[in-house]
Amino acid sequence: MRKLTFGMNVSLDGYIAAPGDDLGWSVPSDELFQWWSDRVETTGLALYGRKLWETMSSHWPTAAQQPGATPAQIEFARRWRDMPKVVFSSTTSAVDWNARLVTGDAVTEITRLKIEDGGPMDVGGATLAAATMRAGLIDEYAIVTHPVLVGGGTPFFTPLDNWVNLNLVETRTFPDGVLLTGYETRR
């Protein structure tokens, strides 16, 4: 069975984006950027909601050709393009860059994908992650907390009907006071 992880940058007050979808507070240090890049390298399948897909696919396919692109950005762009992806959207008509589109029920498809053979899966995007969280499909959480309070926006966690008990499996500090906490769902 494949493991499903939900990991994103999070403000100290629990948001993955500030009001207006502002992500300016979450610019990673070189060390954190490398950590995210290494995650992409080991991800067997990335699951994206429409909004995050639009953000990622509007930048990373051509990022390596941008003036001033660093070796780390060029490496991340290659890894991102090569990584298999599934995009869940009822409004998107086509996807590219090693991705396939699913317009049906995301929870049903992710449940099916979890029982297939293959490497670990990452889920990204607030709406898609919330659906998988409510369905009890997430096995691990990788919470990269930045020392900033943004006061509102898009929350990392969704309201739940039941508690989800977790075990701490990893902690790591990054420059600028950023803290990774990794949790495994207790089943």
mmCIF file with all atom_site columns, C-alpha atoms in Angstrom:
data_model
loop_
_atom_site.group_PDB
_atom_site.id
_atom_site.type_symbol
_atom_site.label_atom_id
_atom_site.label_alt_id
_atom_site.label_comp_id
_atom_site.label_asym_id
_atom_site.label_entity_id
_atom_site.label_seq_id
_atom_site.pdbx_PDB_ins_code
_atom_site.Cartn_x
_atom_site.Cartn_y
_atom_site.Cartn_z
_atom_site.occupancy
_atom_site.B_iso_or_equiv
_atom_site.pdbx_formal_charge
_atom_site.auth_seq_id
_atom_site.auth_comp_id
_atom_site.auth_asym_id
_atom_site.auth_atom_id
_atom_site.pdbx_PDB_model_num
ATOM 1   C CA . MET A 1 1   ? 0.000   0.000  0.000   1.00 0.00 ? 1   MET A CA 1
ATOM 2   C CA . ARG A 1 2   ? 1.296   3.446  -0.908  1.00 0.00 ? 2   ARG A CA 1
ATOM 3   C CA . LYS A 1 3   ? 1.872   6.055  1.773   1.00 0.00 ? 3   LYS A CA 1
ATOM 4   C CA . LEU A 1 4   ? 0.112   9.415  1.340   1.00 0.00 ? 4   LEU A CA 1
ATOM 5   C CA . THR A 1 5   ? 1.712   12.557 2.804   1.00 0.00 ? 5   THR A CA 1
ATOM 6   C CA . PHE A 1 6   ? 0.332   16.074 3.058   1.00 0.00 ? 6   PHE A CA 1
ATOM 7   C CA . GLY A 1 7   ? 3.126   18.588 3.408   1.00 0.00 ? 7   GLY A CA 1
ATOM 8   C CA . MET A 1 8   ? 3.272   22.325 2.879   1.00 0.00 ? 8   MET A CA 1
ATOM 9   C CA . ASN A 1 9   ? 4.758   25.535 4.215   1.00 0.00 ? 9   ASN A CA 1
ATOM 10  C CA . VAL A 1 10  ? 2.555   26.835 7.029   1.00 0.00 ? 10  VAL A CA 1
ATOM 11  C CA . SER A 1 11  ? 2.449   30.104 8.958   1.00 0.00 ? 11  SER A CA 1
ATOM 12  C CA . LEU A 1 12  ? 2.663   29.822 12.740  1.00 0.00 ? 12  LEU A CA 1
ATOM 13  C CA . ASP A 1 13  ? -1.069  30.578 12.895  1.00 0.00 ? 13  ASP A CA 1
ATOM 14  C CA . GLY A 1 14  ? -1.852  27.671 10.562  1.00 0.00 ? 14  GLY A CA 1
ATOM 15  C CA . TYR A 1 15  ? -2.249  29.095 7.051   1.00 0.00 ? 15  TYR A CA 1
ATOM 16  C CA . ILE A 1 16  ? -0.696  27.857 3.795   1.00 0.00 ? 16  ILE A CA 1
ATOM 17  C CA . ALA A 1 17  ? -1.526  31.148 2.053   1.00 0.00 ? 17  ALA A CA 1
ATOM 18  C CA . ALA A 1 18  ? -2.241  34.588 3.448   1.00 0.00 ? 18  ALA A CA 1
ATOM 19  C CA . PRO A 1 19  ? -5.290  36.586 2.290   1.00 0.00 ? 19  PRO A CA 1
ATOM 20  C CA . GLY A 1 20  ? -5.206  37.151 -1.464  1.00 0.00 ? 20  GLY A CA 1
ATOM 21  C CA . ASP A 1 21  ? -3.253  33.880 -1.887  1.00 0.00 ? 21  ASP A CA 1
ATOM 22  C CA . ASP A 1 22  ? -0.096  35.723 -0.810  1.00 0.00 ? 22  ASP A CA 1
ATOM 23  C CA . LEU A 1 23  ? 2.827   33.308 -0.391  1.00 0.00 ? 23  LEU A CA 1
ATOM 24  C CA . GLY A 1 24  ? 5.514   35.962 0.070   1.00 0.00 ? 24  GLY A CA 1
ATOM 25  C CA . TRP A 1 25  ? 6.043   34.977 3.703   1.00 0.00 ? 25  TRP A CA 1
ATOM 26  C CA . SER A 1 26  ? 7.093   31.414 2.753   1.00 0.00 ? 26  SER A CA 1
ATOM 27  C CA . VAL A 1 27  ? 10.160  32.039 0.570   1.00 0.00 ? 27  VAL A CA 1
ATOM 28  C CA . PRO A 1 28  ? 12.472  29.144 1.473   1.00 0.00 ? 28  PRO A CA 1
ATOM 29  C CA . SER A 1 29  ? 16.120  29.320 2.434   1.00 0.00 ? 29  SER A CA 1
ATOM 30  C CA . ASP A 1 30  ? 18.516  27.398 0.181   1.00 0.00 ? 30  ASP A CA 1
ATOM 31  C CA . GLU A 1 31  ? 18.527  24.537 2.704   1.00 0.00 ? 31  GLU A CA 1
ATOM 32  C CA . LEU A 1 32  ? 14.730  24.332 2.857   1.00 0.00 ? 32  LEU A CA 1
ATOM 33  C CA . PHE A 1 33  ? 14.447  24.606 -0.917  1.00 0.00 ? 33  PHE A CA 1
ATOM 34  C CA . GLN A 1 34  ? 16.824  21.638 -1.236  1.00 0.00 ? 34  GLN A CA 1
ATOM 35  C CA . TRP A 1 35  ? 14.702  19.677 1.262   1.00 0.00 ? 35  TRP A CA 1
ATOM 36  C CA . TRP A 1 36  ? 11.572  20.287 -0.836  1.00 0.00 ? 36  TRP A CA 1
ATOM 37  C CA . SER A 1 37  ? 13.491  19.357 -4.005  1.00 0.00 ? 37  SER A CA 1
ATOM 38  C CA . ASP A 1 38  ? 14.672  16.098 -2.433  1.00 0.00 ? 38  ASP A CA 1
ATOM 39  C CA . ARG A 1 39  ? 11.031  15.293 -1.516  1.00 0.00 ? 39  ARG A CA 1
ATOM 40  C CA . VAL A 1 40  ? 10.003  15.798 -5.132  1.00 0.00 ? 40  VAL A CA 1
ATOM 41  C CA . GLU A 1 41  ? 12.812  13.457 -6.225  1.00 0.00 ? 41  GLU A CA 1
ATOM 42  C CA . THR A 1 42  ? 11.483  10.644 -3.997  1.00 0.00 ? 42  THR A CA 1
ATOM 43  C CA . THR A 1 43  ? 7.767   11.183 -4.645  1.00 0.00 ? 43  THR A CA 1
ATOM 44  C CA . GLY A 1 44  ? 6.244   8.355  -6.660  1.00 0.00 ? 44  GLY A CA 1
ATOM 45  C CA . LEU A 1 45  ? 3.106   10.330 -7.507  1.00 0.00 ? 45  LEU A CA 1
ATOM 46  C CA . ALA A 1 46  ? 2.040   13.901 -6.728  1.00 0.00 ? 46  ALA A CA 1
ATOM 47  C CA . LEU A 1 47  ? -1.665  14.670 -6.350  1.00 0.00 ? 47  LEU A CA 1
ATOM 48  C CA . TYR A 1 48  ? -2.690  18.250 -7.105  1.00 0.00 ? 48  TYR A CA 1
ATOM 49  C CA . GLY A 1 49  ? -5.870  20.227 -6.801  1.00 0.00 ? 49  GLY A CA 1
ATOM 50  C CA . ARG A 1 50  ? -6.611  22.709 -9.579  1.00 0.00 ? 50  ARG A CA 1
ATOM 51  C CA . LYS A 1 51  ? -5.368  25.843 -7.857  1.00 0.00 ? 51  LYS A CA 1
ATOM 52  C CA . LEU A 1 52  ? -1.987  24.454 -6.794  1.00 0.00 ? 52  LEU A CA 1
ATOM 53  C CA . TRP A 1 53  ? -1.603  22.815 -10.203 1.00 0.00 ? 53  TRP A CA 1
ATOM 54  C CA . GLU A 1 54  ? -2.144  26.162 -11.911 1.00 0.00 ? 54  GLU A CA 1
ATOM 55  C CA . THR A 1 55  ? 0.454   27.779 -9.653  1.00 0.00 ? 55  THR A CA 1
ATOM 56  C CA . MET A 1 56  ? 3.075   25.059 -10.133 1.00 0.00 ? 56  MET A CA 1
ATOM 57  C CA . SER A 1 57  ? 2.491   24.485 -13.855 1.00 0.00 ? 57  SER A CA 1
ATOM 58  C CA . SER A 1 58  ? 2.652   28.196 -14.639 1.00 0.00 ? 58  SER A CA 1
ATOM 59  C CA . HIS A 1 59  ? 6.193   28.422 -13.256 1.00 0.00 ? 59  HIS A CA 1
ATOM 60  C CA . TRP A 1 60  ? 8.204   25.199 -13.044 1.00 0.00 ? 60  TRP A CA 1
ATOM 61  C CA . PRO A 1 61  ? 8.058   23.885 -16.623 1.00 0.00 ? 61  PRO A CA 1
ATOM 62  C CA . THR A 1 62  ? 10.091  26.890 -17.834 1.00 0.00 ? 62  THR A CA 1
ATOM 63  C CA . ALA A 1 63  ? 11.866  27.915 -14.622 1.00 0.00 ? 63  ALA A CA 1
ATOM 64  C CA . ALA A 1 64  ? 15.187  26.442 -15.755 1.00 0.00 ? 64  ALA A CA 1
ATOM 65  C CA . GLN A 1 65  ? 15.266  28.843 -18.723 1.00 0.00 ? 65  GLN A CA 1
ATOM 66  C CA . GLN A 1 66  ? 14.617  31.973 -16.657 1.00 0.00 ? 66  GLN A CA 1
ATOM 67  C CA . PRO A 1 67  ? 17.467  34.493 -16.360 1.00 0.00 ? 67  PRO A CA 1
ATOM 68  C CA . GLY A 1 68  ? 19.263  34.025 -13.065 1.00 0.00 ? 68  GLY A CA 1
ATOM 69  C CA . ALA A 1 69  ? 17.921  30.505 -12.426 1.00 0.00 ? 69  ALA A CA 1
ATOM 70  C CA . THR A 1 70  ? 20.125  28.879 -9.820  1.00 0.00 ? 70  THR A CA 1
ATOM 71  C CA . PRO A 1 71  ? 21.423  25.315 -10.120 1.00 0.00 ? 71  PRO A CA 1
ATOM 72  C CA . ALA A 1 72  ? 18.988  24.316 -7.343  1.00 0.00 ? 72  ALA A CA 1
ATOM 73  C CA . GLN A 1 73  ? 16.036  25.838 -9.211  1.00 0.00 ? 73  GLN A CA 1
ATOM 74  C CA . ILE A 1 74  ? 17.105  24.125 -12.441 1.00 0.00 ? 74  ILE A CA 1
ATOM 75  C CA . GLU A 1 75  ? 17.339  20.801 -10.593 1.00 0.00 ? 75  GLU A CA 1
ATOM 76  C CA . PHE A 1 76  ? 13.924  21.297 -8.941  1.00 0.00 ? 76  PHE A CA 1
ATOM 77  C CA . ALA A 1 77  ? 12.345  22.206 -12.287 1.00 0.00 ? 77  ALA A CA 1
ATOM 78  C CA . ARG A 1 78  ? 13.685  18.997 -13.862 1.00 0.00 ? 78  ARG A CA 1
ATOM 79  C CA . ARG A 1 79  ? 12.558  16.884 -10.925 1.00 0.00 ? 79  ARG A CA 1
ATOM 80  C CA . TRP A 1 80  ? 9.105   18.506 -10.955 1.00 0.00 ? 80  TRP A CA 1
ATOM 81  C CA . ARG A 1 81  ? 8.634   17.975 -14.709 1.00 0.00 ? 81  ARG A CA 1
ATOM 82  C CA . ASP A 1 82  ? 9.736   14.308 -14.433 1.00 0.00 ? 82  ASP A CA 1
ATOM 83  C CA . MET A 1 83  ? 7.613   13.483 -11.364 1.00 0.00 ? 83  MET A CA 1
ATOM 84  C CA . PRO A 1 84  ? 4.343   11.667 -12.220 1.00 0.00 ? 84  PRO A CA 1
ATOM 85  C CA . LYS A 1 85  ? 1.340   13.809 -11.296 1.00 0.00 ? 85  LYS A CA 1
ATOM 86  C CA . VAL A 1 86  ? -2.436  13.502 -11.094 1.00 0.00 ? 86  VAL A CA 1
ATOM 87  C CA . VAL A 1 87  ? -4.489  16.686 -11.270 1.00 0.00 ? 87  VAL A CA 1
ATOM 88  C CA . PHE A 1 88  ? -8.005  16.651 -9.820  1.00 0.00 ? 88  PHE A CA 1
ATOM 89  C CA . SER A 1 89  ? -10.281 19.247 -11.386 1.00 0.00 ? 89  SER A CA 1
ATOM 90  C CA . SER A 1 90  ? -13.750 19.502 -12.859 1.00 0.00 ? 90  SER A CA 1
ATOM 91  C CA . THR A 1 91  ? -12.906 22.764 -14.670 1.00 0.00 ? 91  THR A CA 1
ATOM 92  C CA . THR A 1 92  ? -9.460  22.094 -16.166 1.00 0.00 ? 92  THR A CA 1
ATOM 93  C CA . SER A 1 93  ? -9.593  20.648 -19.681 1.00 0.00 ? 93  SER A CA 1
ATOM 94  C CA . ALA A 1 94  ? -6.006  19.433 -20.193 1.00 0.00 ? 94  ALA A CA 1
ATOM 95  C CA . VAL A 1 95  ? -2.755  18.933 -18.287 1.00 0.00 ? 95  VAL A CA 1
ATOM 96  C CA . ASP A 1 96  ? 0.836   18.378 -19.369 1.00 0.00 ? 96  ASP A CA 1
ATOM 97  C CA . TRP A 1 97  ? 4.289   17.711 -17.898 1.00 0.00 ? 97  TRP A CA 1
ATOM 98  C CA . ASN A 1 98  ? 3.901   14.057 -16.960 1.00 0.00 ? 98  ASN A CA 1
ATOM 99  C CA . ALA A 1 99  ? 0.418   14.619 -15.488 1.00 0.00 ? 99  ALA A CA 1
ATOM 100 C CA . ARG A 1 100 ? -2.971  13.103 -16.050 1.00 0.00 ? 100 ARG A CA 1
ATOM 101 C CA . LEU A 1 101 ? -6.336  14.703 -15.342 1.00 0.00 ? 101 LEU A CA 1
ATOM 102 C CA . VAL A 1 102 ? -9.067  13.195 -13.160 1.00 0.00 ? 102 VAL A CA 1
ATOM 103 C CA . THR A 1 103 ? -12.450 14.891 -13.276 1.00 0.00 ? 103 THR A CA 1
ATOM 104 C CA . GLY A 1 104 ? -14.333 12.349 -11.137 1.00 0.00 ? 104 GLY A CA 1
ATOM 105 C CA . ASP A 1 105 ? -14.469 11.856 -7.392  1.00 0.00 ? 105 ASP A CA 1
ATOM 106 C CA . ALA A 1 106 ? -11.027 12.533 -5.920  1.00 0.00 ? 106 ALA A CA 1
ATOM 107 C CA . VAL A 1 107 ? -11.466 10.453 -2.759  1.00 0.00 ? 107 VAL A CA 1
ATOM 108 C CA . THR A 1 108 ? -12.481 7.379  -4.768  1.00 0.00 ? 108 THR A CA 1
ATOM 109 C CA . GLU A 1 109 ? -9.504  7.750  -7.111  1.00 0.00 ? 109 GLU A CA 1
ATOM 110 C CA . ILE A 1 110 ? -6.996  8.416  -4.313  1.00 0.00 ? 110 ILE A CA 1
ATOM 111 C CA . THR A 1 111 ? -8.301  5.403  -2.389  1.00 0.00 ? 111 THR A CA 1
ATOM 112 C CA . ARG A 1 112 ? -7.700  3.321  -5.521  1.00 0.00 ? 112 ARG A CA 1
ATOM 113 C CA . LEU A 1 113 ? -4.218  4.788  -6.038  1.00 0.00 ? 113 LEU A CA 1
ATOM 114 C CA . LYS A 1 114 ? -3.224  4.029  -2.439  1.00 0.00 ? 114 LYS A CA 1
ATOM 115 C CA . ILE A 1 115 ? -3.703  0.296  -2.901  1.00 0.00 ? 115 ILE A CA 1
ATOM 116 C CA . GLU A 1 116 ? -1.629  0.192  -6.115  1.00 0.00 ? 116 GLU A CA 1
ATOM 117 C CA . ASP A 1 117 ? 2.059   -0.632 -6.144  1.00 0.00 ? 117 ASP A CA 1
ATOM 118 C CA . GLY A 1 118 ? 4.371   2.332  -6.422  1.00 0.00 ? 118 GLY A CA 1
ATOM 119 C CA . GLY A 1 119 ? 6.281   4.924  -4.499  1.00 0.00 ? 119 GLY A CA 1
ATOM 120 C CA . PRO A 1 120 ? 4.945   7.330  -1.911  1.00 0.00 ? 120 PRO A CA 1
ATOM 121 C CA . MET A 1 121 ? 2.327   9.894  -2.852  1.00 0.00 ? 121 MET A CA 1
ATOM 122 C CA . ASP A 1 122 ? 2.128   13.554 -1.849  1.00 0.00 ? 122 ASP A CA 1
ATOM 123 C CA . VAL A 1 123 ? -1.117  15.518 -1.858  1.00 0.00 ? 123 VAL A CA 1
ATOM 124 C CA . GLY A 1 124 ? -1.066  19.270 -2.367  1.00 0.00 ? 124 GLY A CA 1
ATOM 125 C CA . GLY A 1 125 ? -3.675  21.966 -2.476  1.00 0.00 ? 125 GLY A CA 1
ATOM 126 C CA . ALA A 1 126 ? -5.972  22.974 0.346   1.00 0.00 ? 126 ALA A CA 1
ATOM 127 C CA . THR A 1 127 ? -9.265  21.663 -1.056  1.00 0.00 ? 127 THR A CA 1
ATOM 128 C CA . LEU A 1 128 ? -7.891  18.325 -2.241  1.00 0.00 ? 128 LEU A CA 1
ATOM 129 C CA . ALA A 1 129 ? -5.923  17.789 0.975   1.00 0.00 ? 129 ALA A CA 1
ATOM 130 C CA . ALA A 1 130 ? -9.018  18.628 3.044   1.00 0.00 ? 130 ALA A CA 1
ATOM 131 C CA . ALA A 1 131 ? -11.035 15.955 1.236   1.00 0.00 ? 131 ALA A CA 1
ATOM 132 C CA . THR A 1 132 ? -8.318  13.341 1.793   1.00 0.00 ? 132 THR A CA 1
ATOM 133 C CA . MET A 1 133 ? -7.958  14.406 5.429   1.00 0.00 ? 133 MET A CA 1
ATOM 134 C CA . ARG A 1 134 ? -11.709 14.068 6.087   1.00 0.00 ? 134 ARG A CA 1
ATOM 135 C CA . ALA A 1 135 ? -11.683 10.646 4.378   1.00 0.00 ? 135 ALA A CA 1
ATOM 136 C CA . GLY A 1 136 ? -8.848  9.447  6.634   1.00 0.00 ? 136 GLY A CA 1
ATOM 137 C CA . LEU A 1 137 ? -6.468  8.813  3.732   1.00 0.00 ? 137 LEU A CA 1
ATOM 138 C CA . ILE A 1 138 ? -3.435  10.784 4.922   1.00 0.00 ? 138 ILE A CA 1
ATOM 139 C CA . ASP A 1 139 ? -0.688  8.675  6.479   1.00 0.00 ? 139 ASP A CA 1
ATOM 140 C CA . GLU A 1 140 ? 1.811   11.441 7.256   1.00 0.00 ? 140 GLU A CA 1
ATOM 141 C CA . TYR A 1 141 ? 1.902   15.199 7.679   1.00 0.00 ? 141 TYR A CA 1
ATOM 142 C CA . ALA A 1 142 ? 5.027   17.244 6.912   1.00 0.00 ? 142 ALA A CA 1
ATOM 143 C CA . ILE A 1 143 ? 4.401   20.656 8.449   1.00 0.00 ? 143 ILE A CA 1
ATOM 144 C CA . VAL A 1 144 ? 7.037   23.264 7.613   1.00 0.00 ? 144 VAL A CA 1
ATOM 145 C CA . THR A 1 145 ? 6.222   26.091 10.012  1.00 0.00 ? 145 THR A CA 1
ATOM 146 C CA . HIS A 1 146 ? 7.486   29.598 9.297   1.00 0.00 ? 146 HIS A CA 1
ATOM 147 C CA . PRO A 1 147 ? 7.727   32.087 12.181  1.00 0.00 ? 147 PRO A CA 1
ATOM 148 C CA . VAL A 1 148 ? 5.122   34.500 10.855  1.00 0.00 ? 148 VAL A CA 1
ATOM 149 C CA . LEU A 1 149 ? 1.504   35.264 11.737  1.00 0.00 ? 149 LEU A CA 1
ATOM 150 C CA . VAL A 1 150 ? -0.533  36.089 8.627   1.00 0.00 ? 150 VAL A CA 1
ATOM 151 C CA . GLY A 1 151 ? -3.899  36.501 10.378  1.00 0.00 ? 151 GLY A CA 1
ATOM 152 C CA . GLY A 1 152 ? -6.056  34.607 7.893   1.00 0.00 ? 152 GLY A CA 1
ATOM 153 C CA . GLY A 1 153 ? -6.129  33.038 4.465   1.00 0.00 ? 153 GLY A CA 1
ATOM 154 C CA . THR A 1 154 ? -6.133  29.386 3.447   1.00 0.00 ? 154 THR A CA 1
ATOM 155 C CA . PRO A 1 155 ? -5.851  27.042 6.443   1.00 0.00 ? 155 PRO A CA 1
ATOM 156 C CA . PHE A 1 156 ? -3.602  23.964 6.445   1.00 0.00 ? 156 PHE A CA 1
ATOM 157 C CA . PHE A 1 157 ? -6.110  21.905 8.431   1.00 0.00 ? 157 PHE A CA 1
ATOM 158 C CA . THR A 1 158 ? -9.771  21.420 7.609   1.00 0.00 ? 158 THR A CA 1
ATOM 159 C CA . PRO A 1 159 ? -12.572 20.978 10.141  1.00 0.00 ? 159 PRO A CA 1
ATOM 160 C CA . LEU A 1 160 ? -12.900 17.275 10.959  1.00 0.00 ? 160 LEU A CA 1
ATOM 161 C CA . ASP A 1 161 ? -15.703 15.099 12.261  1.00 0.00 ? 161 ASP A CA 1
ATOM 162 C CA . ASN A 1 162 ? -13.330 12.948 14.356  1.00 0.00 ? 162 ASN A CA 1
ATOM 163 C CA . TRP A 1 163 ? -9.982  13.319 16.043  1.00 0.00 ? 163 TRP A CA 1
ATOM 164 C CA . VAL A 1 164 ? -6.893  12.146 14.203  1.00 0.00 ? 164 VAL A CA 1
ATOM 165 C CA . ASN A 1 165 ? -4.210  10.917 16.593  1.00 0.00 ? 165 ASN A CA 1
ATOM 166 C CA . LEU A 1 166 ? -0.645  11.397 15.423  1.00 0.00 ? 166 LEU A CA 1
ATOM 167 C CA . ASN A 1 167 ? 2.864   10.265 16.357  1.00 0.00 ? 167 ASN A CA 1
ATOM 168 C CA . LEU A 1 168 ? 5.786   12.655 15.999  1.00 0.00 ? 168 LEU A CA 1
ATOM 169 C CA . VAL A 1 169 ? 8.324   11.020 13.653  1.00 0.00 ? 169 VAL A CA 1
ATOM 170 C CA . GLU A 1 170 ? 10.632  13.878 12.654  1.00 0.00 ? 170 GLU A CA 1
ATOM 171 C CA . THR A 1 171 ? 11.745  17.350 13.636  1.00 0.00 ? 171 THR A CA 1
ATOM 172 C CA . ARG A 1 172 ? 14.280  19.526 11.888  1.00 0.00 ? 172 ARG A CA 1
ATOM 173 C CA . THR A 1 173 ? 15.191  23.178 12.060  1.00 0.00 ? 173 THR A CA 1
ATOM 174 C CA . PHE A 1 174 ? 16.019  25.287 9.018   1.00 0.00 ? 174 PHE A CA 1
ATOM 175 C CA . PRO A 1 175 ? 17.483  28.805 8.754   1.00 0.00 ? 175 PRO A CA 1
ATOM 176 C CA . ASP A 1 176 ? 15.330  31.777 9.714   1.00 0.00 ? 176 ASP A CA 1
ATOM 177 C CA . GLY A 1 177 ? 13.527  29.887 12.483  1.00 0.00 ? 177 GLY A CA 1
ATOM 178 C CA . VAL A 1 178 ? 11.649  27.529 10.174  1.00 0.00 ? 178 VAL A CA 1
ATOM 179 C CA . LEU A 1 179 ? 10.708  24.227 11.812  1.00 0.00 ? 179 LEU A CA 1
ATOM 180 C CA . LEU A 1 180 ? 9.753   20.938 10.166  1.00 0.00 ? 180 LEU A CA 1
ATOM 181 C CA . THR A 1 181 ? 7.549   18.613 12.193  1.00 0.00 ? 181 THR A CA 1
ATOM 182 C CA . GLY A 1 182 ? 6.605   15.282 10.703  1.00 0.00 ? 182 GLY A CA 1
ATOM 183 C CA . TYR A 1 183 ? 3.729   13.272 12.066  1.00 0.00 ? 183 TYR A CA 1
ATOM 184 C CA . GLU A 1 184 ? 2.450   9.796  11.250  1.00 0.00 ? 184 GLU A CA 1
ATOM 185 C CA . THR A 1 185 ? -1.233  8.989  11.552  1.00 0.00 ? 185 THR A CA 1
ATOM 186 C CA . ARG A 1 186 ? -1.837  6.529  14.390  1.00 0.00 ? 186 ARG A CA 1
ATOM 187 C CA . ARG A 1 187 ? -4.068  3.767  13.041  1.00 0.00 ? 187 ARG A CA 1
#
